[in-house]
Amino acid sequence: MTGTNTDLLTDSFAYTRPDEVHALLDSLRQEAPVCYVNPEGIRPYWAVTRYEDIKYIESHPELFSAEPRAVIILEELEKVNLERFGDIQGVKTLVHMDGDQHTKLRRITRDWFMPANIKRMRDHVESIAAGFIEAMEGKNGECDFAADIAFWYPLRVVLQLIGVPEQDEQHILTLTQHLFAPEGYVTDEQDVTAIYLGAVQGMADYFTQLAEARRADPKDDIASVLANAEVDGEALDPFTLTSYFVLLATAGHDTTSASIAGGLLALLQHPEQLQLLRDEPERLNAAADEMIRWVTPVKHFARTVLEDTELGGQKIPKGDTVMMLFDSANRDESAIANAREFDITRPASRHLAFGHGRHNCLGSHLARMEIETFYRLLLPRLESIELAGEPQFIPSHFVSGLQSLPIRYLFK
Ligand code: HEM
């Protein structure tokens, strides 16, 4: 495509300027919805930007495989991952596998995330949310809502579910941030590859120990379930086991944190919607879903084409990679009316922020409940709230959201 810098799609720092990325996605949807991209240092791929095409990919796992790569990373990093972990992605989680293996592994934790269990967790999640709202109250009317509150609340919820003690929360948060956005932590001593590898190794070490502890002394938590799980009569191999932990301990909070912080920014930028939500709190359910659509924290997943195929008028040969740009799907006006407006009154949403099909997000009920619970408690407490500085975004083309959201507020 002429005049369009498609290199931005895998340029993590471009995602710190979301308007620029959205403008690029808008033009790709219009002019080249399935677009061949060949950036330096990254395996060429097809950028897929229309809602219906992404849904088609997600609905046809027999044509579009999650193996061998579900996330587009530097070729150099794929090489190092392969040498070090025996897999180009460095982890092998549910999102990286297909077929029976995926079904059997998903089944191990599925019930923990189904609505019946989420309902049972409501009071506990509410008490965690209340603690963070108290923490806001203790900050004398000013805080960085992303870094002080939103990062921590979903982290505590999911880590308690897994069985990670509170004193290890900072460690897991740092590892997650290094895994999802290594570009943001580069130093003179450590490049992107070193930061990423350190995070994968750190996670593997931590969860190997946790699994050993739960094998010796099982508790009522997911760590005990995973440590003692069997598939076809066999325990999970160490790489699959630690990868499973990594998925839950990362996907389970960063995404929700991004939605909570990005949701507040959207409300502050649309004061009439904030007022409406305060006047009619029964809209919280729909509002939480709209926050998730608006933020779309997971920017992409990738698939490998298993047969020569055609998509959006392009012939894609077997073996090529497709990149599903969820942020673009969720702003596609041909699928979602007024998609480029933040609107908490929109009828039942059909967004793709949680993906679609067999890989659809296992934690979607939990995420929605956490967001709804938080705002249900926060909004009635507020006398006023406003932005107190420039919001900053996380540099990542995989999972991105607010890094910093300075706010000023008055509690009643
Ligand atoms: C998968 C988004 C919260 C656990 C996914 C996928 C997306 C996603 C896009 C891939 C879907 C696909 O390829 O079709 C989100 C968003 C969240 C969120 C936007 C918050 C707003 C959570 C939470 C958990 C979680 C709280 C709980 C641990 C998972 C798991 C998978 C997954 C286990 C893998 C499912 C599979 O491949 O079978 N999520 N997620 N997510 N998510 Fe979430």
PDB file of N, CA, C and O in Angstrom, residues 172-241:
ATOM      1  N   ILE A 172       5.501 -11.002  40.063  1.00  0.00           N
ATOM      2  CA  ILE A 172       4.735 -11.481  38.901  1.00  0.00           C
ATOM      3  C   ILE A 172       4.364 -10.305  37.988  1.00  0.00           C
ATOM      4  O   ILE A 172       4.407 -10.427  36.755  1.00  0.00           O
ATOM      5  N   LEU A 173       4.047  -9.155  38.583  1.00  0.00           N
ATOM      6  CA  LEU A 173       3.712  -7.987  37.755  1.00  0.00           C
ATOM      7  C   LEU A 173       4.910  -7.599  36.891  1.00  0.00           C
ATOM      8  O   LEU A 173       4.778  -7.382  35.678  1.00  0.00           O
ATOM      9  N   THR A 174       6.092  -7.556  37.502  1.00  0.00           N
ATOM     10  CA  THR A 174       7.294  -7.181  36.745  1.00  0.00           C
ATOM     11  C   THR A 174       7.558  -8.187  35.627  1.00  0.00           C
ATOM     12  O   THR A 174       7.822  -7.798  34.478  1.00  0.00           O
ATOM     13  N   LEU A 175       7.454  -9.483  35.939  1.00  0.00           N
ATOM     14  CA  LEU A 175       7.696 -10.498  34.896  1.00  0.00           C
ATOM     15  C   LEU A 175       6.686 -10.355  33.759  1.00  0.00           C
ATOM     16  O   LEU A 175       7.036 -10.453  32.583  1.00  0.00           O
ATOM     17  N   THR A 176       5.420 -10.100  34.105  1.00  0.00           N
ATOM     18  CA  THR A 176       4.396  -9.945  33.067  1.00  0.00           C
ATOM     19  C   THR A 176       4.721  -8.746  32.179  1.00  0.00           C
ATOM     20  O   THR A 176       4.636  -8.819  30.944  1.00  0.00           O
ATOM     21  N   GLN A 177       5.107  -7.640  32.818  1.00  0.00           N
ATOM     22  CA  GLN A 177       5.410  -6.434  32.039  1.00  0.00           C
ATOM     23  C   GLN A 177       6.607  -6.681  31.122  1.00  0.00           C
ATOM     24  O   GLN A 177       6.613  -6.232  29.968  1.00  0.00           O
ATOM     25  N   HIS A 178       7.585  -7.425  31.592  1.00  0.00           N
ATOM     26  CA  HIS A 178       8.756  -7.721  30.760  1.00  0.00           C
ATOM     27  C   HIS A 178       8.409  -8.667  29.618  1.00  0.00           C
ATOM     28  O   HIS A 178       8.994  -8.599  28.543  1.00  0.00           O
ATOM     29  N   LEU A 179       7.439  -9.538  29.860  1.00  0.00           N
ATOM     30  CA  LEU A 179       7.046 -10.512  28.840  1.00  0.00           C
ATOM     31  C   LEU A 179       6.214  -9.841  27.731  1.00  0.00           C
ATOM     32  O   LEU A 179       6.414 -10.087  26.552  1.00  0.00           O
ATOM     33  N   PHE A 180       5.277  -8.993  28.136  1.00  0.00           N
ATOM     34  CA  PHE A 180       4.361  -8.389  27.156  1.00  0.00           C
ATOM     35  C   PHE A 180       4.931  -7.138  26.489  1.00  0.00           C
ATOM     36  O   PHE A 180       4.534  -6.797  25.379  1.00  0.00           O
ATOM     37  N   ALA A 181       5.800  -6.435  27.198  1.00  0.00           N
ATOM     38  CA  ALA A 181       6.314  -5.182  26.622  1.00  0.00           C
ATOM     39  C   ALA A 181       7.805  -5.031  26.906  1.00  0.00           C
ATOM     40  O   ALA A 181       8.241  -4.046  27.498  1.00  0.00           O
ATOM     41  N   PRO A 182       8.641  -6.001  26.462  1.00  0.00           N
ATOM     42  CA  PRO A 182      10.075  -5.930  26.796  1.00  0.00           C
ATOM     43  C   PRO A 182      10.716  -4.629  26.306  1.00  0.00           C
ATOM     44  O   PRO A 182      11.651  -4.132  26.931  1.00  0.00           O
ATOM     45  N   GLU A 183      10.187  -4.082  25.218  1.00  0.00           N
ATOM     46  CA  GLU A 183      10.758  -2.849  24.640  1.00  0.00           C
ATOM     47  C   GLU A 183      10.805  -1.717  25.663  1.00  0.00           C
ATOM     48  O   GLU A 183      11.666  -0.854  25.606  1.00  0.00           O
ATOM     49  N   GLY A 184       9.859  -1.724  26.590  1.00  0.00           N
ATOM     50  CA  GLY A 184       9.766  -0.637  27.561  1.00  0.00           C
ATOM     51  C   GLY A 184      10.794  -0.737  28.678  1.00  0.00           C
ATOM     52  O   GLY A 184      10.900   0.174  29.496  1.00  0.00           O
ATOM     53  N   TYR A 185      11.544  -1.839  28.730  1.00  0.00           N
ATOM     54  CA  TYR A 185      12.447  -2.051  29.873  1.00  0.00           C
ATOM     55  C   TYR A 185      13.905  -2.226  29.453  1.00  0.00           C
ATOM     56  O   TYR A 185      14.743  -2.649  30.256  1.00  0.00           O
ATOM     57  N   VAL A 186      14.204  -1.912  28.178  1.00  0.00           N
ATOM     58  CA  VAL A 186      15.565  -2.064  27.663  1.00  0.00           C
ATOM     59  C   VAL A 186      16.521  -1.139  28.426  1.00  0.00           C
ATOM     60  O   VAL A 186      16.175   0.002  28.731  1.00  0.00           O
ATOM     61  N   THR A 187      17.702  -1.660  28.767  1.00  0.00           N
ATOM     62  CA  THR A 187      18.727  -0.842  29.439  1.00  0.00           C
ATOM     63  C   THR A 187      20.033  -0.982  28.648  1.00  0.00           C
ATOM     64  O   THR A 187      20.081  -1.714  27.652  1.00  0.00           O
ATOM     65  N   ASP A 188      21.102  -0.327  29.130  1.00  0.00           N
ATOM     66  CA  ASP A 188      22.390  -0.479  28.451  1.00  0.00           C
ATOM     67  C   ASP A 188      22.867  -1.925  28.533  1.00  0.00           C
ATOM     68  O   ASP A 188      23.552  -2.421  27.655  1.00  0.00           O
ATOM     69  N   GLU A 189      22.486  -2.605  29.618  1.00  0.00           N
ATOM     70  CA  GLU A 189      22.957  -3.990  29.825  1.00  0.00           C
ATOM     71  C   GLU A 189      22.066  -5.019  29.140  1.00  0.00           C
ATOM     72  O   GLU A 189      22.517  -6.083  28.752  1.00  0.00           O
ATOM     73  N   GLN A 190      20.759  -4.732  29.032  1.00  0.00           N
ATOM     74  CA  GLN A 190      19.828  -5.766  28.551  1.00  0.00           C
ATOM     75  C   GLN A 190      19.004  -5.281  27.366  1.00  0.00           C
ATOM     76  O   GLN A 190      18.304  -4.260  27.462  1.00  0.00           O
ATOM     77  N   ASP A 191      19.086  -6.047  26.253  1.00  0.00           N
ATOM     78  CA  ASP A 191      18.255  -5.697  25.095  1.00  0.00           C
ATOM     79  C   ASP A 191      16.895  -6.404  25.201  1.00  0.00           C
ATOM     80  O   ASP A 191      16.629  -7.112  26.187  1.00  0.00           O
ATOM     81  N   VAL A 192      16.046  -6.218  24.170  1.00  0.00           N
ATOM     82  CA  VAL A 192      14.692  -6.780  24.182  1.00  0.00           C
ATOM     83  C   VAL A 192      14.727  -8.293  24.408  1.00  0.00           C
ATOM     84  O   VAL A 192      13.979  -8.837  25.224  1.00  0.00           O
ATOM     85  N   THR A 193      15.633  -8.964  23.697  1.00  0.00           N
ATOM     86  CA  THR A 193      15.700 -10.428  23.788  1.00  0.00           C
ATOM     87  C   THR A 193      16.053 -10.863  25.210  1.00  0.00           C
ATOM     88  O   THR A 193      15.421 -11.769  25.769  1.00  0.00           O
ATOM     89  N   ALA A 194      17.026 -10.185  25.799  1.00  0.00           N
ATOM     90  CA  ALA A 194      17.453 -10.566  27.157  1.00  0.00           C
ATOM     91  C   ALA A 194      16.318 -10.342  28.162  1.00  0.00           C
ATOM     92  O   ALA A 194      16.085 -11.168  29.043  1.00  0.00           O
ATOM     93  N   ILE A 195      15.602  -9.229  28.005  1.00  0.00           N
ATOM     94  CA  ILE A 195      14.507  -8.936  28.952  1.00  0.00           C
ATOM     95  C   ILE A 195      13.418 -10.013  28.815  1.00  0.00           C
ATOM     96  O   ILE A 195      12.917 -10.554  29.804  1.00  0.00           O
ATOM     97  N   TYR A 196      13.081 -10.333  27.561  1.00  0.00           N
ATOM     98  CA  TYR A 196      12.019 -11.311  27.309  1.00  0.00           C
ATOM     99  C   TYR A 196      12.418 -12.689  27.850  1.00  0.00           C
ATOM    100  O   TYR A 196      11.649 -13.341  28.563  1.00  0.00           O
ATOM    101  N   LEU A 197      13.650 -13.097  27.532  1.00  0.00           N
ATOM    102  CA  LEU A 197      14.099 -14.420  27.986  1.00  0.00           C
ATOM    103  C   LEU A 197      14.159 -14.494  29.512  1.00  0.00           C
ATOM    104  O   LEU A 197      13.787 -15.503  30.104  1.00  0.00           O
ATOM    105  N   GLY A 198      14.598 -13.413  30.120  1.00  0.00           N
ATOM    106  CA  GLY A 198      14.662 -13.359  31.584  1.00  0.00           C
ATOM    107  C   GLY A 198      13.268 -13.546  32.175  1.00  0.00           C
ATOM    108  O   GLY A 198      13.090 -14.236  33.191  1.00  0.00           O
ATOM    109  N   ALA A 199      12.267 -12.933  31.533  1.00  0.00           N
ATOM    110  CA  ALA A 199      10.893 -13.038  32.048  1.00  0.00           C
ATOM    111  C   ALA A 199      10.365 -14.470  31.892  1.00  0.00           C
ATOM    112  O   ALA A 199       9.760 -15.020  32.821  1.00  0.00           O
ATOM    113  N   VAL A 200      10.611 -15.076  30.728  1.00  0.00           N
ATOM    114  CA  VAL A 200      10.132 -16.457  30.522  1.00  0.00           C
ATOM    115  C   VAL A 200      10.778 -17.381  31.551  1.00  0.00           C
ATOM    116  O   VAL A 200      10.112 -18.191  32.199  1.00  0.00           O
ATOM    117  N   GLN A 201      12.096 -17.203  31.722  1.00  0.00           N
ATOM    118  CA  GLN A 201      12.814 -18.058  32.676  1.00  0.00           C
ATOM    119  C   GLN A 201      12.339 -17.804  34.111  1.00  0.00           C
ATOM    120  O   GLN A 201      12.121 -18.735  34.882  1.00  0.00           O
ATOM    121  N   GLY A 202      12.146 -16.538  34.440  1.00  0.00           N
ATOM    122  CA  GLY A 202      11.695 -16.165  35.784  1.00  0.00           C
ATOM    123  C   GLY A 202      10.339 -16.786  36.092  1.00  0.00           C
ATOM    124  O   GLY A 202      10.100 -17.304  37.189  1.00  0.00           O
ATOM    125  N   MET A 203       9.441 -16.744  35.118  1.00  0.00           N
ATOM    126  CA  MET A 203       8.110 -17.347  35.288  1.00  0.00           C
ATOM    127  C   MET A 203       8.254 -18.859  35.471  1.00  0.00           C
ATOM    128  O   MET A 203       7.631 -19.458  36.353  1.00  0.00           O
ATOM    129  N   ALA A 204       9.070 -19.478  34.615  1.00  0.00           N
ATOM    130  CA  ALA A 204       9.232 -20.944  34.677  1.00  0.00           C
ATOM    131  C   ALA A 204       9.771 -21.337  36.055  1.00  0.00           C
ATOM    132  O   ALA A 204       9.256 -22.273  36.692  1.00  0.00           O
ATOM    133  N   ASP A 205      10.769 -20.606  36.546  1.00  0.00           N
ATOM    134  CA  ASP A 205      11.355 -20.936  37.849  1.00  0.00           C
ATOM    135  C   ASP A 205      10.307 -20.793  38.957  1.00  0.00           C
ATOM    136  O   ASP A 205      10.150 -21.665  39.800  1.00  0.00           O
ATOM    137  N   TYR A 206       9.595 -19.665  38.919  1.00  0.00           N
ATOM    138  CA  TYR A 206       8.634 -19.393  39.993  1.00  0.00           C
ATOM    139  C   TYR A 206       7.555 -20.482  40.031  1.00  0.00           C
ATOM    140  O   TYR A 206       7.237 -21.042  41.090  1.00  0.00           O
ATOM    141  N   PHE A 207       6.992 -20.782  38.860  1.00  0.00           N
ATOM    142  CA  PHE A 207       5.852 -21.707  38.862  1.00  0.00           C
ATOM    143  C   PHE A 207       6.259 -23.166  39.005  1.00  0.00           C
ATOM    144  O   PHE A 207       5.461 -23.994  39.443  1.00  0.00           O
ATOM    145  N   THR A 208       7.513 -23.485  38.665  1.00  0.00           N
ATOM    146  CA  THR A 208       7.989 -24.841  38.942  1.00  0.00           C
ATOM    147  C   THR A 208       7.971 -25.064  40.458  1.00  0.00           C
ATOM    148  O   THR A 208       7.500 -26.096  40.955  1.00  0.00           O
ATOM    149  N   GLN A 209       8.455 -24.056  41.170  1.00  0.00           N
ATOM    150  CA  GLN A 209       8.485 -24.169  42.648  1.00  0.00           C
ATOM    151  C   GLN A 209       7.083 -24.239  43.233  1.00  0.00           C
ATOM    152  O   GLN A 209       6.795 -25.028  44.122  1.00  0.00           O
ATOM    153  N   LEU A 210       6.198 -23.379  42.696  1.00  0.00           N
ATOM    154  CA  LEU A 210       4.819 -23.369  43.222  1.00  0.00           C
ATOM    155  C   LEU A 210       4.153 -24.733  42.988  1.00  0.00           C
ATOM    156  O   LEU A 210       3.476 -25.279  43.863  1.00  0.00           O
ATOM    157  N   ALA A 211       4.376 -25.297  41.787  1.00  0.00           N
ATOM    158  CA  ALA A 211       3.773 -26.599  41.473  1.00  0.00           C
ATOM    159  C   ALA A 211       4.307 -27.676  42.410  1.00  0.00           C
ATOM    160  O   ALA A 211       3.547 -28.524  42.905  1.00  0.00           O
ATOM    161  N   GLU A 212       5.606 -27.604  42.678  1.00  0.00           N
ATOM    162  CA  GLU A 212       6.186 -28.608  43.607  1.00  0.00           C
ATOM    163  C   GLU A 212       5.536 -28.487  44.992  1.00  0.00           C
ATOM    164  O   GLU A 212       5.179 -29.481  45.614  1.00  0.00           O
ATOM    165  N   ALA A 213       5.371 -27.242  45.434  1.00  0.00           N
ATOM    166  CA  ALA A 213       4.759 -27.022  46.757  1.00  0.00           C
ATOM    167  C   ALA A 213       3.342 -27.588  46.783  1.00  0.00           C
ATOM    168  O   ALA A 213       2.920 -28.203  47.770  1.00  0.00           O
ATOM    169  N   ARG A 214       2.592 -27.416  45.700  1.00  0.00           N
ATOM    170  CA  ARG A 214       1.201 -27.884  45.694  1.00  0.00           C
ATOM    171  C   ARG A 214       1.075 -29.389  45.478  1.00  0.00           C
ATOM    172  O   ARG A 214       0.070 -29.990  45.818  1.00  0.00           O
ATOM    173  N   ARG A 215       2.110 -29.987  44.903  1.00  0.00           N
ATOM    174  CA  ARG A 215       2.090 -31.453  44.797  1.00  0.00           C
ATOM    175  C   ARG A 215       2.268 -32.040  46.186  1.00  0.00           C
ATOM    176  O   ARG A 215       1.601 -32.997  46.567  1.00  0.00           O
ATOM    177  N   ALA A 216       3.137 -31.391  46.954  1.00  0.00           N
ATOM    178  CA  ALA A 216       3.410 -31.885  48.315  1.00  0.00           C
ATOM    179  C   ALA A 216       2.231 -31.591  49.238  1.00  0.00           C
ATOM    180  O   ALA A 216       1.916 -32.379  50.125  1.00  0.00           O
ATOM    181  N   ASP A 217       1.581 -30.447  49.014  1.00  0.00           N
ATOM    182  CA  ASP A 217       0.547 -30.005  49.952  1.00  0.00           C
ATOM    183  C   ASP A 217      -0.562 -29.275  49.179  1.00  0.00           C
ATOM    184  O   ASP A 217      -0.583 -28.038  49.135  1.00  0.00           O
ATOM    185  N   PRO A 218      -1.489 -30.042  48.573  1.00  0.00           N
ATOM    186  CA  PRO A 218      -2.515 -29.414  47.726  1.00  0.00           C
ATOM    187  C   PRO A 218      -3.457 -28.515  48.514  1.00  0.00           C
ATOM    188  O   PRO A 218      -3.728 -28.773  49.688  1.00  0.00           O
ATOM    189  N   LYS A 219      -3.911 -27.443  47.859  1.00  0.00           N
ATOM    190  CA  LYS A 219      -4.872 -26.521  48.470  1.00  0.00           C
ATOM    191  C   LYS A 219      -6.044 -26.340  47.500  1.00  0.00           C
ATOM    192  O   LYS A 219      -6.063 -26.947  46.435  1.00  0.00           O
ATOM    193  N   ASP A 220      -6.973 -25.455  47.897  1.00  0.00           N
ATOM    194  CA  ASP A 220      -8.118 -25.212  47.017  1.00  0.00           C
ATOM    195  C   ASP A 220      -7.775 -24.049  46.080  1.00  0.00           C
ATOM    196  O   ASP A 220      -8.281 -22.937  46.236  1.00  0.00           O
ATOM    197  N   ASP A 221      -6.870 -24.311  45.135  1.00  0.00           N
ATOM    198  CA  ASP A 221      -6.510 -23.252  44.184  1.00  0.00           C
ATOM    199  C   ASP A 221      -6.120 -23.877  42.838  1.00  0.00           C
ATOM    200  O   ASP A 221      -5.950 -25.101  42.735  1.00  0.00           O
ATOM    201  N   ILE A 222      -5.965 -23.009  41.838  1.00  0.00           N
ATOM    202  CA  ILE A 222      -5.675 -23.519  40.493  1.00  0.00           C
ATOM    203  C   ILE A 222      -4.276 -24.134  40.433  1.00  0.00           C
ATOM    204  O   ILE A 222      -4.045 -25.095  39.697  1.00  0.00           O
ATOM    205  N   ALA A 223      -3.350 -23.606  41.228  1.00  0.00           N
ATOM    206  CA  ALA A 223      -1.995 -24.181  41.227  1.00  0.00           C
ATOM    207  C   ALA A 223      -2.047 -25.670  41.581  1.00  0.00           C
ATOM    208  O   ALA A 223      -1.360 -26.494  40.973  1.00  0.00           O
ATOM    209  N   SER A 224      -2.892 -26.010  42.551  1.00  0.00           N
ATOM    210  CA  SER A 224      -3.000 -27.420  42.954  1.00  0.00           C
ATOM    211  C   SER A 224      -3.633 -28.251  41.844  1.00  0.00           C
ATOM    212  O   SER A 224      -3.232 -29.390  41.589  1.00  0.00           O
ATOM    213  N   VAL A 225      -4.623 -27.657  41.172  1.00  0.00           N
ATOM    214  CA  VAL A 225      -5.285 -28.368  40.063  1.00  0.00           C
ATOM    215  C   VAL A 225      -4.276 -28.650  38.956  1.00  0.00           C
ATOM    216  O   VAL A 225      -4.169 -29.770  38.446  1.00  0.00           O
ATOM    217  N   LEU A 226      -3.511 -27.620  38.586  1.00  0.00           N
ATOM    218  CA  LEU A 226      -2.545 -27.798  37.482  1.00  0.00           C
ATOM    219  C   LEU A 226      -1.419 -28.747  37.875  1.00  0.00           C
ATOM    220  O   LEU A 226      -1.033 -29.631  37.109  1.00  0.00           O
ATOM    221  N   ALA A 227      -0.898 -28.570  39.087  1.00  0.00           N
ATOM    222  CA  ALA A 227       0.245 -29.387  39.515  1.00  0.00           C
ATOM    223  C   ALA A 227      -0.116 -30.871  39.541  1.00  0.00           C
ATOM    224  O   ALA A 227       0.737 -31.726  39.301  1.00  0.00           O
ATOM    225  N   ASN A 228      -1.384 -31.162  39.808  1.00  0.00           N
ATOM    226  CA  ASN A 228      -1.794 -32.567  39.948  1.00  0.00           C
ATOM    227  C   ASN A 228      -2.637 -33.066  38.773  1.00  0.00           C
ATOM    228  O   ASN A 228      -3.181 -34.158  38.812  1.00  0.00           O
ATOM    229  N   ALA A 229      -2.724 -32.244  37.717  1.00  0.00           N
ATOM    230  CA  ALA A 229      -3.576 -32.615  36.571  1.00  0.00           C
ATOM    231  C   ALA A 229      -2.959 -33.748  35.760  1.00  0.00           C
ATOM    232  O   ALA A 229      -1.737 -33.891  35.686  1.00  0.00           O
ATOM    233  N   GLU A 230      -3.859 -34.524  35.167  1.00  0.00           N
ATOM    234  CA  GLU A 230      -3.393 -35.572  34.244  1.00  0.00           C
ATOM    235  C   GLU A 230      -4.179 -35.459  32.954  1.00  0.00           C
ATOM    236  O   GLU A 230      -5.378 -35.171  32.977  1.00  0.00           O
ATOM    237  N   VAL A 231      -3.501 -35.701  31.840  1.00  0.00           N
ATOM    238  CA  VAL A 231      -4.187 -35.777  30.552  1.00  0.00           C
ATOM    239  C   VAL A 231      -3.854 -37.149  29.981  1.00  0.00           C
ATOM    240  O   VAL A 231      -2.669 -37.501  29.872  1.00  0.00           O
ATOM    241  N   ASP A 232      -4.878 -37.912  29.666  1.00  0.00           N
ATOM    242  CA  ASP A 232      -4.704 -39.294  29.199  1.00  0.00           C
ATOM    243  C   ASP A 232      -3.799 -40.083  30.152  1.00  0.00           C
ATOM    244  O   ASP A 232      -2.883 -40.793  29.722  1.00  0.00           O
ATOM    245  N   GLY A 233      -4.017 -39.868  31.443  1.00  0.00           N
ATOM    246  CA  GLY A 233      -3.286 -40.652  32.448  1.00  0.00           C
ATOM    247  C   GLY A 233      -1.884 -40.157  32.745  1.00  0.00           C
ATOM    248  O   GLY A 233      -1.166 -40.769  33.531  1.00  0.00           O
ATOM    249  N   GLU A 234      -1.474 -39.054  32.129  1.00  0.00           N
ATOM    250  CA  GLU A 234      -0.112 -38.573  32.389  1.00  0.00           C
ATOM    251  C   GLU A 234      -0.117 -37.138  32.897  1.00  0.00           C
ATOM    252  O   GLU A 234      -0.921 -36.310  32.438  1.00  0.00           O
ATOM    253  N   ALA A 235       0.802 -36.856  33.810  1.00  0.00           N
ATOM    254  CA  ALA A 235       0.942 -35.480  34.316  1.00  0.00           C
ATOM    255  C   ALA A 235       1.422 -34.582  33.175  1.00  0.00           C
ATOM    256  O   ALA A 235       2.015 -35.062  32.197  1.00  0.00           O
ATOM    257  N   LEU A 236       1.165 -33.281  33.296  1.00  0.00           N
ATOM    258  CA  LEU A 236       1.640 -32.351  32.259  1.00  0.00           C
ATOM    259  C   LEU A 236       3.168 -32.301  32.296  1.00  0.00           C
ATOM    260  O   LEU A 236       3.766 -32.295  33.381  1.00  0.00           O
ATOM    261  N   ASP A 237       3.794 -32.266  31.098  1.00  0.00           N
ATOM    262  CA  ASP A 237       5.258 -32.160  31.103  1.00  0.00           C
ATOM    263  C   ASP A 237       5.642 -30.773  31.632  1.00  0.00           C
ATOM    264  O   ASP A 237       4.822 -29.842  31.598  1.00  0.00           O
ATOM    265  N   PRO A 238       6.875 -30.619  32.152  1.00  0.00           N
ATOM    266  CA  PRO A 238       7.250 -29.366  32.828  1.00  0.00           C
ATOM    267  C   PRO A 238       7.040 -28.113  31.974  1.00  0.00           C
ATOM    268  O   PRO A 238       6.588 -27.087  32.476  1.00  0.00           O
ATOM    269  N   PHE A 239       7.343 -28.188  30.664  1.00  0.00           N
ATOM    270  CA  PHE A 239       7.212 -27.010  29.810  1.00  0.00           C
ATOM    271  C   PHE A 239       5.736 -26.619  29.654  1.00  0.00           C
ATOM    272  O   PHE A 239       5.361 -25.447  29.765  1.00  0.00           O
ATOM    273  N   THR A 240       4.873 -27.604  29.416  1.00  0.00           N
ATOM    274  CA  THR A 240       3.442 -27.331  29.264  1.00  0.00           C
ATOM    275  C   THR A 240       2.852 -26.821  30.581  1.00  0.00           C
ATOM    276  O   THR A 240       2.027 -25.908  30.597  1.00  0.00           O
ATOM    277  N   LEU A 241       3.309 -27.412  31.678  1.00  0.00           N
ATOM    278  CA  LEU A 241       2.795 -27.016  32.989  1.00  0.00           C
ATOM    279  C   LEU A 241       3.144 -25.552  33.301  1.00  0.00           C
ATOM    280  O   LEU A 241       2.264 -24.741  33.619  1.00  0.00           O
TER     281      LEU A 241
END
